[in-house]
Amino acid sequence: MSRALLIAASVVFLASVPAAAQPDTRTHTPGAARAERSAPQRAWDDLRWLMTALEAYATDNDSHYAPAGVPRDGVLSKLDQQLEWYYANTFPRRPSPPHVDPWGRQYHFVISETRKLYALYSLGPDGKLDGAAEAFLERLKKDQVTGEELQKPQTSRNVVVSGGLLFAPPEVLRTLRPAS
């Protein structure tokens, strides 16, 4: 059967599907689905997107998450040079990387001394880091984090990511664990 005949058959089939059986795309908007998610889940979404942009930057820059001379910790806007091009090309529907978490506070980052480890995080609803999250970030700055630590999710009121999820509220962790 020729390609033209297959295309024509597909068009005829799709035109014959009743309107009631076709999905209503007018009522579905990505923003509506995002608005239904909790604040920690929205923070996780933002940080996951930012993590992808930072990983893309590192892929092109010898696995370093920041060039020499860039601060190794601070608010996310200090990483704009690394993130903006990658973010815009990876997520073209969003004009720029998010800088503010769902609680109205700026997202933060930490990059290790070797510039080969990083963490992106939200201070959470109370604007403070949990003790465990704070200790982890201090060890990460000094390249003292083990691979095992990077694979072990922990419950926290903060959302902290580093190549994956590390700390998050239970509602976020539940969505990431496989159903048993």
PDB file of C-alpha atoms in Angstrom:
ATOM      1  CA  MET A   1       0.000   0.000   0.000  1.00  0.00           C
ATOM      2  CA  SER A   2       1.484   3.353  -0.928  1.00  0.00           C
ATOM      3  CA  ARG A   3       2.273   6.078   1.561  1.00  0.00           C
ATOM      4  CA  ALA A   4      -0.234   8.465  -0.075  1.00  0.00           C
ATOM      5  CA  LEU A   5      -3.016   5.896   0.265  1.00  0.00           C
ATOM      6  CA  LEU A   6      -2.191   5.336   3.957  1.00  0.00           C
ATOM      7  CA  ILE A   7      -2.236   9.074   4.642  1.00  0.00           C
ATOM      8  CA  ALA A   8      -5.543   9.485   2.823  1.00  0.00           C
ATOM      9  CA  ALA A   9      -7.059   6.556   4.737  1.00  0.00           C
ATOM     10  CA  SER A  10      -5.887   8.095   8.039  1.00  0.00           C
ATOM     11  CA  VAL A  11      -7.426  11.460   7.198  1.00  0.00           C
ATOM     12  CA  VAL A  12     -10.742   9.847   6.240  1.00  0.00           C
ATOM     13  CA  PHE A  13     -10.739   7.786   9.463  1.00  0.00           C
ATOM     14  CA  LEU A  14      -9.983  10.759  11.704  1.00  0.00           C
ATOM     15  CA  ALA A  15     -12.643  12.877   9.999  1.00  0.00           C
ATOM     16  CA  SER A  16     -15.197  10.138  10.610  1.00  0.00           C
ATOM     17  CA  VAL A  17     -14.597   9.944  14.380  1.00  0.00           C
ATOM     18  CA  PRO A  18     -17.576  11.570  16.151  1.00  0.00           C
ATOM     19  CA  ALA A  19     -16.793  14.837  17.909  1.00  0.00           C
ATOM     20  CA  ALA A  20     -17.934  13.335  21.221  1.00  0.00           C
ATOM     21  CA  ALA A  21     -15.162  10.716  20.986  1.00  0.00           C
ATOM     22  CA  GLN A  22     -12.447  13.280  20.328  1.00  0.00           C
ATOM     23  CA  PRO A  23     -10.602  14.797  23.287  1.00  0.00           C
ATOM     24  CA  ASP A  24     -11.635  18.309  24.244  1.00  0.00           C
ATOM     25  CA  THR A  25      -8.371  20.205  24.065  1.00  0.00           C
ATOM     26  CA  ARG A  26     -10.033  23.541  24.774  1.00  0.00           C
ATOM     27  CA  THR A  27     -10.417  22.797  28.474  1.00  0.00           C
ATOM     28  CA  HIS A  28      -6.951  21.340  29.054  1.00  0.00           C
ATOM     29  CA  THR A  29      -4.189  23.768  29.822  1.00  0.00           C
ATOM     30  CA  PRO A  30      -0.861  22.911  31.451  1.00  0.00           C
ATOM     31  CA  GLY A  31      -1.323  25.815  33.876  1.00  0.00           C
ATOM     32  CA  ALA A  32      -4.616  24.388  35.127  1.00  0.00           C
ATOM     33  CA  ALA A  33      -3.009  21.036  35.950  1.00  0.00           C
ATOM     34  CA  ARG A  34      -0.116  22.815  37.681  1.00  0.00           C
ATOM     35  CA  ALA A  35      -2.510  24.942  39.761  1.00  0.00           C
ATOM     36  CA  GLU A  36      -4.118  21.767  41.154  1.00  0.00           C
ATOM     37  CA  ARG A  37      -0.788  20.552  42.527  1.00  0.00           C
ATOM     38  CA  SER A  38       0.305  21.400  46.073  1.00  0.00           C
ATOM     39  CA  ALA A  39       2.984  24.032  46.697  1.00  0.00           C
ATOM     40  CA  PRO A  40       5.700  21.392  47.387  1.00  0.00           C
ATOM     41  CA  GLN A  41       4.741  19.560  44.190  1.00  0.00           C
ATOM     42  CA  ARG A  42       4.985  22.815  42.202  1.00  0.00           C
ATOM     43  CA  ALA A  43       8.416  23.481  43.745  1.00  0.00           C
ATOM     44  CA  TRP A  44       9.490  19.963  42.740  1.00  0.00           C
ATOM     45  CA  ASP A  45       8.269  20.649  39.166  1.00  0.00           C
ATOM     46  CA  ASP A  46      10.257  23.903  38.976  1.00  0.00           C
ATOM     47  CA  LEU A  47      13.406  22.372  40.455  1.00  0.00           C
ATOM     48  CA  ARG A  48      13.186  19.344  38.171  1.00  0.00           C
ATOM     49  CA  TRP A  49      13.048  21.661  35.127  1.00  0.00           C
ATOM     50  CA  LEU A  50      15.933  23.748  36.454  1.00  0.00           C
ATOM     51  CA  MET A  51      17.894  20.572  37.173  1.00  0.00           C
ATOM     52  CA  THR A  52      17.494  19.529  33.519  1.00  0.00           C
ATOM     53  CA  ALA A  53      18.843  22.886  32.321  1.00  0.00           C
ATOM     54  CA  LEU A  54      21.807  22.715  34.714  1.00  0.00           C
ATOM     55  CA  GLU A  55      22.554  19.119  33.656  1.00  0.00           C
ATOM     56  CA  ALA A  56      22.506  20.230  29.996  1.00  0.00           C
ATOM     57  CA  TYR A  57      24.964  23.008  30.811  1.00  0.00           C
ATOM     58  CA  ALA A  58      27.282  20.549  32.588  1.00  0.00           C
ATOM     59  CA  THR A  59      27.117  18.122  29.663  1.00  0.00           C
ATOM     60  CA  ASP A  60      28.508  20.839  27.398  1.00  0.00           C
ATOM     61  CA  ASN A  61      31.062  22.077  29.941  1.00  0.00           C
ATOM     62  CA  ASP A  62      33.155  19.102  31.016  1.00  0.00           C
ATOM     63  CA  SER A  63      30.727  18.043  33.787  1.00  0.00           C
ATOM     64  CA  HIS A  64      31.185  21.310  35.650  1.00  0.00           C
ATOM     65  CA  TYR A  65      28.008  22.958  36.906  1.00  0.00           C
ATOM     66  CA  ALA A  66      29.476  26.454  37.001  1.00  0.00           C
ATOM     67  CA  PRO A  67      32.457  28.180  35.423  1.00  0.00           C
ATOM     68  CA  ALA A  68      35.333  29.315  37.618  1.00  0.00           C
ATOM     69  CA  GLY A  69      34.602  32.663  39.199  1.00  0.00           C
ATOM     70  CA  VAL A  70      30.851  32.116  39.539  1.00  0.00           C
ATOM     71  CA  PRO A  71      29.632  32.032  43.157  1.00  0.00           C
ATOM     72  CA  ARG A  72      29.143  28.470  44.413  1.00  0.00           C
ATOM     73  CA  ASP A  73      26.047  29.260  46.447  1.00  0.00           C
ATOM     74  CA  GLY A  74      23.294  31.813  46.509  1.00  0.00           C
ATOM     75  CA  VAL A  75      19.983  32.607  44.879  1.00  0.00           C
ATOM     76  CA  LEU A  76      19.216  31.016  41.556  1.00  0.00           C
ATOM     77  CA  SER A  77      19.356  34.249  39.561  1.00  0.00           C
ATOM     78  CA  LYS A  78      23.167  34.129  39.990  1.00  0.00           C
ATOM     79  CA  LEU A  79      23.127  31.075  37.671  1.00  0.00           C
ATOM     80  CA  ASP A  80      21.148  32.766  34.913  1.00  0.00           C
ATOM     81  CA  GLN A  81      24.062  32.733  32.463  1.00  0.00           C
ATOM     82  CA  GLN A  82      24.276  28.942  32.812  1.00  0.00           C
ATOM     83  CA  LEU A  83      20.546  28.306  32.789  1.00  0.00           C
ATOM     84  CA  GLU A  84      18.806  30.723  30.428  1.00  0.00           C
ATOM     85  CA  TRP A  85      19.964  29.415  27.046  1.00  0.00           C
ATOM     86  CA  TYR A  86      19.519  25.776  28.036  1.00  0.00           C
ATOM     87  CA  TYR A  87      16.246  26.430  29.780  1.00  0.00           C
ATOM     88  CA  ALA A  88      14.749  28.369  26.857  1.00  0.00           C
ATOM     89  CA  ASN A  89      15.759  25.661  24.376  1.00  0.00           C
ATOM     90  CA  THR A  90      14.639  22.793  26.597  1.00  0.00           C
ATOM     91  CA  PHE A  91      11.368  24.349  27.754  1.00  0.00           C
ATOM     92  CA  PRO A  92      10.386  26.806  25.000  1.00  0.00           C
ATOM     93  CA  ARG A  93       6.904  27.405  26.430  1.00  0.00           C
ATOM     94  CA  ARG A  94       8.381  29.059  29.511  1.00  0.00           C
ATOM     95  CA  PRO A  95      10.181  32.315  28.701  1.00  0.00           C
ATOM     96  CA  SER A  96      12.745  32.118  31.498  1.00  0.00           C
ATOM     97  CA  PRO A  97      13.748  29.931  34.425  1.00  0.00           C
ATOM     98  CA  PRO A  98      11.583  30.263  37.546  1.00  0.00           C
ATOM     99  CA  HIS A  99      13.362  32.143  40.314  1.00  0.00           C
ATOM    100  CA  VAL A 100      10.674  32.153  42.991  1.00  0.00           C
ATOM    101  CA  ASP A 101       9.148  29.158  44.780  1.00  0.00           C
ATOM    102  CA  PRO A 102       5.403  28.755  45.475  1.00  0.00           C
ATOM    103  CA  TRP A 103       5.842  30.512  48.843  1.00  0.00           C
ATOM    104  CA  GLY A 104       7.281  33.651  47.197  1.00  0.00           C
ATOM    105  CA  ARG A 105      10.929  33.007  48.174  1.00  0.00           C
ATOM    106  CA  GLN A 106      13.824  32.756  45.748  1.00  0.00           C
ATOM    107  CA  TYR A 107      15.165  29.326  44.814  1.00  0.00           C
ATOM    108  CA  HIS A 108      18.729  28.679  45.964  1.00  0.00           C
ATOM    109  CA  PHE A 109      21.680  26.649  44.739  1.00  0.00           C
ATOM    110  CA  VAL A 110      24.917  25.157  46.064  1.00  0.00           C
ATOM    111  CA  ILE A 111      27.804  23.964  43.857  1.00  0.00           C
ATOM    112  CA  SER A 112      30.653  21.897  45.321  1.00  0.00           C
ATOM    113  CA  GLU A 113      34.308  22.980  45.444  1.00  0.00           C
ATOM    114  CA  THR A 114      35.136  20.781  42.434  1.00  0.00           C
ATOM    115  CA  ARG A 115      32.030  22.121  40.629  1.00  0.00           C
ATOM    116  CA  LYS A 116      30.990  18.494  39.939  1.00  0.00           C
ATOM    117  CA  LEU A 117      28.103  18.298  42.451  1.00  0.00           C
ATOM    118  CA  TYR A 118      25.195  20.654  42.942  1.00  0.00           C
ATOM    119  CA  ALA A 119      21.905  21.062  44.755  1.00  0.00           C
ATOM    120  CA  LEU A 120      18.940  23.285  43.947  1.00  0.00           C
ATOM    121  CA  TYR A 121      16.470  23.968  46.728  1.00  0.00           C
ATOM    122  CA  SER A 122      13.494  25.788  48.125  1.00  0.00           C
ATOM    123  CA  LEU A 123      13.452  27.054  51.688  1.00  0.00           C
ATOM    124  CA  GLY A 124       9.896  25.769  52.038  1.00  0.00           C
ATOM    125  CA  PRO A 125       6.840  27.283  53.697  1.00  0.00           C
ATOM    126  CA  ASP A 126       8.663  28.642  56.762  1.00  0.00           C
ATOM    127  CA  GLY A 127      11.702  30.036  54.918  1.00  0.00           C
ATOM    128  CA  LYS A 128      14.172  27.806  56.804  1.00  0.00           C
ATOM    129  CA  LEU A 129      16.149  24.687  55.982  1.00  0.00           C
ATOM    130  CA  ASP A 130      15.602  21.515  58.012  1.00  0.00           C
ATOM    131  CA  GLY A 131      18.658  20.457  60.005  1.00  0.00           C
ATOM    132  CA  ALA A 132      19.280  17.378  57.824  1.00  0.00           C
ATOM    133  CA  ALA A 133      18.953  19.374  54.590  1.00  0.00           C
ATOM    134  CA  GLU A 134      21.269  22.082  55.910  1.00  0.00           C
ATOM    135  CA  ALA A 135      23.900  19.523  56.979  1.00  0.00           C
ATOM    136  CA  PHE A 136      23.691  17.805  53.591  1.00  0.00           C
ATOM    137  CA  LEU A 137      24.220  21.095  51.730  1.00  0.00           C
ATOM    138  CA  GLU A 138      27.256  21.949  53.879  1.00  0.00           C
ATOM    139  CA  ARG A 139      28.811  18.536  53.105  1.00  0.00           C
ATOM    140  CA  LEU A 140      27.989  18.936  49.407  1.00  0.00           C
ATOM    141  CA  LYS A 141      29.844  22.270  49.296  1.00  0.00           C
ATOM    142  CA  LYS A 142      32.954  20.413  50.490  1.00  0.00           C
ATOM    143  CA  ASP A 143      32.504  17.394  48.162  1.00  0.00           C
ATOM    144  CA  GLN A 144      31.840  15.178  51.200  1.00  0.00           C
ATOM    145  CA  VAL A 145      28.574  13.636  49.995  1.00  0.00           C
ATOM    146  CA  THR A 146      28.494   9.940  49.154  1.00  0.00           C
ATOM    147  CA  GLY A 147      26.800   8.398  46.144  1.00  0.00           C
ATOM    148  CA  GLU A 148      24.525   6.510  48.540  1.00  0.00           C
ATOM    149  CA  GLU A 149      23.312   9.781  50.068  1.00  0.00           C
ATOM    150  CA  LEU A 150      22.440  11.082  46.608  1.00  0.00           C
ATOM    151  CA  GLN A 151      20.114   8.110  46.070  1.00  0.00           C
ATOM    152  CA  LYS A 152      18.259   8.182  49.399  1.00  0.00           C
ATOM    153  CA  PRO A 153      15.126  10.398  49.487  1.00  0.00           C
ATOM    154  CA  GLN A 154      14.342  11.913  52.889  1.00  0.00           C
ATOM    155  CA  THR A 155      11.223  13.510  54.291  1.00  0.00           C
ATOM    156  CA  SER A 156      11.583  17.255  54.805  1.00  0.00           C
ATOM    157  CA  ARG A 157       9.513  20.430  54.625  1.00  0.00           C
ATOM    158  CA  ASN A 158      12.094  21.643  52.055  1.00  0.00           C
ATOM    159  CA  VAL A 159      12.476  20.450  48.472  1.00  0.00           C
ATOM    160  CA  VAL A 160      16.143  19.775  47.645  1.00  0.00           C
ATOM    161  CA  VAL A 161      17.334  18.173  44.389  1.00  0.00           C
ATOM    162  CA  SER A 162      20.754  17.070  43.234  1.00  0.00           C
ATOM    163  CA  GLY A 163      20.654  14.929  40.116  1.00  0.00           C
ATOM    164  CA  GLY A 164      17.414  13.582  41.572  1.00  0.00           C
ATOM    165  CA  LEU A 165      15.260  14.128  44.614  1.00  0.00           C
ATOM    166  CA  LEU A 166      16.870  14.208  48.036  1.00  0.00           C
ATOM    167  CA  PHE A 167      14.554  15.980  50.451  1.00  0.00           C
ATOM    168  CA  ALA A 168      10.827  16.631  50.061  1.00  0.00           C
ATOM    169  CA  PRO A 169       7.492  16.569  51.894  1.00  0.00           C
ATOM    170  CA  PRO A 170       5.705  13.179  51.966  1.00  0.00           C
ATOM    171  CA  GLU A 171       3.168  14.220  49.295  1.00  0.00           C
ATOM    172  CA  VAL A 172       6.004  14.695  46.791  1.00  0.00           C
ATOM    173  CA  LEU A 173       7.837  11.528  47.819  1.00  0.00           C
ATOM    174  CA  ARG A 174       4.641   9.456  47.422  1.00  0.00           C
ATOM    175  CA  THR A 175       4.300  10.507  43.788  1.00  0.00           C
ATOM    176  CA  LEU A 176       7.868   9.400  43.045  1.00  0.00           C
ATOM    177  CA  ARG A 177       7.819   5.969  44.665  1.00  0.00           C
ATOM    178  CA  PRO A 178       6.605   3.002  42.652  1.00  0.00           C
ATOM    179  CA  ALA A 179       3.250   1.597  43.811  1.00  0.00           C
ATOM    180  CA  SER A 180       3.624  -1.612  45.796  1.00  0.00           C
TER     181      SER A 180
END
